[in-house]
Every structure is written in structure tokens, then in C-alpha cells.
mmCIF file with all atom_site columns, C-alpha atoms in Angstrom:
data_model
loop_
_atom_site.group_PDB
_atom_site.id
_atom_site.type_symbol
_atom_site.label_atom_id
_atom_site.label_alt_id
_atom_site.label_comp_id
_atom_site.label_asym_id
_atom_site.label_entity_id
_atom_site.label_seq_id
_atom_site.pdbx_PDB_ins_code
_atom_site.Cartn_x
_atom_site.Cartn_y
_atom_site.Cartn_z
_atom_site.occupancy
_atom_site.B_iso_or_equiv
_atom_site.pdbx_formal_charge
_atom_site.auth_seq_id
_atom_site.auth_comp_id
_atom_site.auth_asym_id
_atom_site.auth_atom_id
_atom_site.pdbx_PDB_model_num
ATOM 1  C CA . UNK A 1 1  ? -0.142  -23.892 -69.810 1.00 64.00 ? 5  UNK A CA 1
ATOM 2  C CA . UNK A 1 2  ? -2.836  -25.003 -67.670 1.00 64.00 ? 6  UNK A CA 1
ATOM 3  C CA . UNK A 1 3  ? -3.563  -28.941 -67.372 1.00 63.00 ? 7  UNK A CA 1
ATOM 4  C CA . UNK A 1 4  ? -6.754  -30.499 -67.511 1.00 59.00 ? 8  UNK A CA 1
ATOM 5  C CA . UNK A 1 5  ? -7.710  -32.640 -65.272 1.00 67.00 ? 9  UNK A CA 1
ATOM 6  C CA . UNK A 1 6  ? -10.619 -35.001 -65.469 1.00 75.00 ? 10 UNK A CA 1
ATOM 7  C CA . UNK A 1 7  ? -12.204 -37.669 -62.785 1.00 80.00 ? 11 UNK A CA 1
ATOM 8  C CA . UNK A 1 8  ? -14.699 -40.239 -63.369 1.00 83.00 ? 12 UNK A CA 1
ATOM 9  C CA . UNK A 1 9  ? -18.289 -39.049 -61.793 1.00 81.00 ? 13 UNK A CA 1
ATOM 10 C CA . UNK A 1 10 ? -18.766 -42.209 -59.791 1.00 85.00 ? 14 UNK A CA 1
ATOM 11 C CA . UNK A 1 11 ? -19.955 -42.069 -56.316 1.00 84.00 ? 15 UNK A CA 1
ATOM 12 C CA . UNK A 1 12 ? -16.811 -42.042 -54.419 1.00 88.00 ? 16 UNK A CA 1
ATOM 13 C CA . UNK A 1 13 ? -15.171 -39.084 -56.334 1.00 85.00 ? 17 UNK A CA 1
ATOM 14 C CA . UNK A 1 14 ? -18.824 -37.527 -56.047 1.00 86.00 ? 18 UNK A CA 1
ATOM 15 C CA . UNK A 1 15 ? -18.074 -37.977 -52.445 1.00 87.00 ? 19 UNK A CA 1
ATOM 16 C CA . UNK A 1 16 ? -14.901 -36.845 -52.034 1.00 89.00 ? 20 UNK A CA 1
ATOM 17 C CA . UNK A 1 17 ? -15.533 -33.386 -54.208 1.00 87.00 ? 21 UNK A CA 1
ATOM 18 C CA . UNK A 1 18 ? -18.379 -32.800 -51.655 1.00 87.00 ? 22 UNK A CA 1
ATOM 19 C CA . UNK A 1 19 ? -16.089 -33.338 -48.820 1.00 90.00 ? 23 UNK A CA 1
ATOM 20 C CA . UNK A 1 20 ? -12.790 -31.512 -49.779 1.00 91.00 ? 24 UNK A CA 1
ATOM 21 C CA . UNK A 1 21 ? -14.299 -28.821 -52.130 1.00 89.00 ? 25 UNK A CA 1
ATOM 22 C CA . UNK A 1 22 ? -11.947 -27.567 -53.977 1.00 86.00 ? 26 UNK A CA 1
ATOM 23 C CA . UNK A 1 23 ? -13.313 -25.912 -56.393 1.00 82.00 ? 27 UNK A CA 1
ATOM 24 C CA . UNK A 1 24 ? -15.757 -24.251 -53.936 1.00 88.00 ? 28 UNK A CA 1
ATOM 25 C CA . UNK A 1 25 ? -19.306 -25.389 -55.335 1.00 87.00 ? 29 UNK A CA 1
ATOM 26 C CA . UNK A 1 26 ? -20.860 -26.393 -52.535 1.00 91.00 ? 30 UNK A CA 1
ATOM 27 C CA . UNK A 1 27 ? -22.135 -23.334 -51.640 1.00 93.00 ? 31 UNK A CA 1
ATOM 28 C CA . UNK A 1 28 ? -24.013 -23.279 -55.403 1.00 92.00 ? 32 UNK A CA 1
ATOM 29 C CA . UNK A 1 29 ? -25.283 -26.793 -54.679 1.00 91.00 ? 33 UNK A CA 1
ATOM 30 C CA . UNK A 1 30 ? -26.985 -25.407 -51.635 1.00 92.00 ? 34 UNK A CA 1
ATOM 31 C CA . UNK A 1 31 ? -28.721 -22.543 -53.304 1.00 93.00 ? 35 UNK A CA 1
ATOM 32 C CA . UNK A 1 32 ? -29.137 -24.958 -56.406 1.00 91.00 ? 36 UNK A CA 1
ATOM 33 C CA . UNK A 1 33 ? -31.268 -27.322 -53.995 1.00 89.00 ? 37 UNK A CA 1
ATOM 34 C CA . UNK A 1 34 ? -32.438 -24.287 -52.163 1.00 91.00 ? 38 UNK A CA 1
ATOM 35 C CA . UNK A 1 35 ? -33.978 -23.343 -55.399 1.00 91.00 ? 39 UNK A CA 1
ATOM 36 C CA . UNK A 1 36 ? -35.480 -26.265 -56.218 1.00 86.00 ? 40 UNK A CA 1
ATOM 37 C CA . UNK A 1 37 ? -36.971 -26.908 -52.890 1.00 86.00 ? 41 UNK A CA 1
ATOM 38 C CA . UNK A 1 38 ? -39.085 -23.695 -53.733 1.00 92.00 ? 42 UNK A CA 1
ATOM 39 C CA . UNK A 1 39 ? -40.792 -25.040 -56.590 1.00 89.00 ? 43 UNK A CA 1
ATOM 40 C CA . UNK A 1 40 ? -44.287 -26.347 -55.985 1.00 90.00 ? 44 UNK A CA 1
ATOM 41 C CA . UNK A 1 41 ? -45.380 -29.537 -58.634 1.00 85.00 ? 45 UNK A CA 1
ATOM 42 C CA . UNK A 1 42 ? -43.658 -31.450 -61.180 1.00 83.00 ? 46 UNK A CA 1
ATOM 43 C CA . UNK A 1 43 ? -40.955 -29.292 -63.038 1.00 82.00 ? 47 UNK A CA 1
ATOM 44 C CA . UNK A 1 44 ? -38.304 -29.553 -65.505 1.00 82.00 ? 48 UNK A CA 1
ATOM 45 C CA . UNK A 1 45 ? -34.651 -27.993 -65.281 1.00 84.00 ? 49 UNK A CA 1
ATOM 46 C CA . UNK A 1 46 ? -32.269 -28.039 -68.138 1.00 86.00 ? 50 UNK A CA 1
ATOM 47 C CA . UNK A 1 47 ? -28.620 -27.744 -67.240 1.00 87.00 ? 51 UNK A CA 1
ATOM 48 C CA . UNK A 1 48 ? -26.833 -26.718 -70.198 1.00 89.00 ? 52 UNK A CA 1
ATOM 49 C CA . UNK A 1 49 ? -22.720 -26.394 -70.473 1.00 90.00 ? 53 UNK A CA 1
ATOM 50 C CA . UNK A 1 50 ? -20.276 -27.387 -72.341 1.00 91.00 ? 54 UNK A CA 1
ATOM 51 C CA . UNK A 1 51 ? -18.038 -30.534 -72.136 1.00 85.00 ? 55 UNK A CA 1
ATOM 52 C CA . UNK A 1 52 ? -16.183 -31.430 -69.364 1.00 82.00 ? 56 UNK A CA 1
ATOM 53 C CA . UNK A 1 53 ? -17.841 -28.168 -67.263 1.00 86.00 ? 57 UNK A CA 1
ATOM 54 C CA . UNK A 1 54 ? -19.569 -30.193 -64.411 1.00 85.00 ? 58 UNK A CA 1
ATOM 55 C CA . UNK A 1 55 ? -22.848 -31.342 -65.107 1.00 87.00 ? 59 UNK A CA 1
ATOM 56 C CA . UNK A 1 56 ? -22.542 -34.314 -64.233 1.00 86.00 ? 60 UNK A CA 1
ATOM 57 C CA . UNK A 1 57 ? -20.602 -33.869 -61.059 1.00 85.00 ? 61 UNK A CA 1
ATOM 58 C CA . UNK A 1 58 ? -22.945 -31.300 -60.038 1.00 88.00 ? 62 UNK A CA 1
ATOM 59 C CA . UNK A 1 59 ? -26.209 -33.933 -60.569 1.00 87.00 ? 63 UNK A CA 1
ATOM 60 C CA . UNK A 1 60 ? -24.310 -36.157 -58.536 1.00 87.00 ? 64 UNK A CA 1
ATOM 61 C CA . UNK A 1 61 ? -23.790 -33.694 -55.769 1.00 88.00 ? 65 UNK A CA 1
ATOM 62 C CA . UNK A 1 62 ? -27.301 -32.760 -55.599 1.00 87.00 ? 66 UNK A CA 1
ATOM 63 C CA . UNK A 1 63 ? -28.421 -36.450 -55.612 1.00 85.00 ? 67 UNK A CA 1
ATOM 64 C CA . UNK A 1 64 ? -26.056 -36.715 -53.019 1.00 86.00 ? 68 UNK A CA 1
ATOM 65 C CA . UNK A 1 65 ? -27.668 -34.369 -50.868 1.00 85.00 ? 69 UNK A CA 1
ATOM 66 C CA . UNK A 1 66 ? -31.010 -34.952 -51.591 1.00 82.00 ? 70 UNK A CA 1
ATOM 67 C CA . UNK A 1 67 ? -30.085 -38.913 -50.483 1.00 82.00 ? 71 UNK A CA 1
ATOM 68 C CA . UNK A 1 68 ? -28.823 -37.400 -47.185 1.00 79.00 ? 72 UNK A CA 1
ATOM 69 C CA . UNK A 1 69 ? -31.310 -35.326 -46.530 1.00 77.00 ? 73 UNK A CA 1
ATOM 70 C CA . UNK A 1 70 ? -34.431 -37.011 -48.163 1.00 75.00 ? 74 UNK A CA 1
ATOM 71 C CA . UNK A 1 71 ? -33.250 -40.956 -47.688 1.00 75.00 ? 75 UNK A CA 1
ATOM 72 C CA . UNK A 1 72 ? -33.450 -41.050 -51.336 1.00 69.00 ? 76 UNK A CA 1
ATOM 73 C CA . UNK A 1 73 ? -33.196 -39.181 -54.834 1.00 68.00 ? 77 UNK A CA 1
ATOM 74 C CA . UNK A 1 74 ? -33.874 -39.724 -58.538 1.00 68.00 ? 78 UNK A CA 1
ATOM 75 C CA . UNK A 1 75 ? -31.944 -37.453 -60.857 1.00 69.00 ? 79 UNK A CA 1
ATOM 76 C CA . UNK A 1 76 ? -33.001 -38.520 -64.973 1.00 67.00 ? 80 UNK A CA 1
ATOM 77 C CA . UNK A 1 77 ? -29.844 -37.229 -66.735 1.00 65.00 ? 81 UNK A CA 1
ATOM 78 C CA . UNK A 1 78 ? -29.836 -37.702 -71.007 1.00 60.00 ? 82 UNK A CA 1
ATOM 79 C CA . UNK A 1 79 ? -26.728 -40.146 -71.584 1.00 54.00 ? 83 UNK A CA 1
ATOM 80 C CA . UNK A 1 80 ? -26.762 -38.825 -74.995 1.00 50.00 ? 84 UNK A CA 1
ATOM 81 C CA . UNK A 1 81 ? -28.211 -36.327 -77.050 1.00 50.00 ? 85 UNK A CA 1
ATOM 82 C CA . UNK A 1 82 ? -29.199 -36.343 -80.223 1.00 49.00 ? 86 UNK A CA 1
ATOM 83 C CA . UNK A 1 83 ? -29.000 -32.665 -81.607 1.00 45.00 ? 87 UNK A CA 1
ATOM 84 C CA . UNK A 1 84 ? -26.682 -30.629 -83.156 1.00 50.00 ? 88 UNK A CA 1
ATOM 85 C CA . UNK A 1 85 ? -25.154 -27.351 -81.685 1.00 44.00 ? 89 UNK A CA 1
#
């Protein structure tokens, strides 16, 4: 049986995942920001899987980044939604 494991996406464990990698994502943050550093004007970009899957870890990551690289970044994520699947 496999265990789940879950960490809180604060900015430390943000951090740390960037740092150790362990699940080797980094490389799909970089062409995630790659990607969005292509796109010319105001855009929107839904990021859409299931609970517990990463969203939020990988919005930190790219804010992470983009804070790095840019000084500073804004990432708007919903807290809650209110629809139905």
C-alpha cells in the first residue's frame, strides 16, 4: 500500500521542494514559466487537477521563481470554488 503524504504549501516547504526536488518538477516549472514568458498581453491560465495533485505547490514554485528572477510576483489563486464537478 502506498502512503500519502501531504505538506503544508507555505514558503519554506515551497522552498525546500525547489531545492531537493524530489519529485523532479523543476524541469516542468521551467518550461511552465518558459511558456508563459512567451505570451504577449494580459492572459488567463487555468490549472485544473484534482485534490492533493500539486497546484498549489506548483503556483508557489513559479512565484518563487518569478520573485528570483523578476524581484517580485503576483500569482491570484481561487481559495474556493464554487461549482460542482
Amino acid at each position: 500500500m502506498i502512503e500519502q503524504y501531504e505538506k503544508e504549501a507555505n514558503d519554506d516547504n515551497i522552498k525546500q521542494s525547489l531545492q531537493e526536488d524530489l519529485l523532479h518538477r523543476n524541469e516542468f516549472v521551467l518550461r511552465f514559466l518558459r511558456l508563459l514568458n512567451s505570451i504577449d498581453g494580459p492572459c488567463t491560465i487555468a490549472v485544473d487537477a484534482p485534490w492533493g495533485e500539486g497546484k498549489t505547490f506548483l503556483s508557489g514554485r513559479c512565484r518563487c521563481c518569478l520573485t528570483l528572477q523578476m524581484g517580485s510576483a503576483v500569482i491570484r489563486s481561487w481559495r474556493k470554488r464554487n461549482c460542482r464537478n
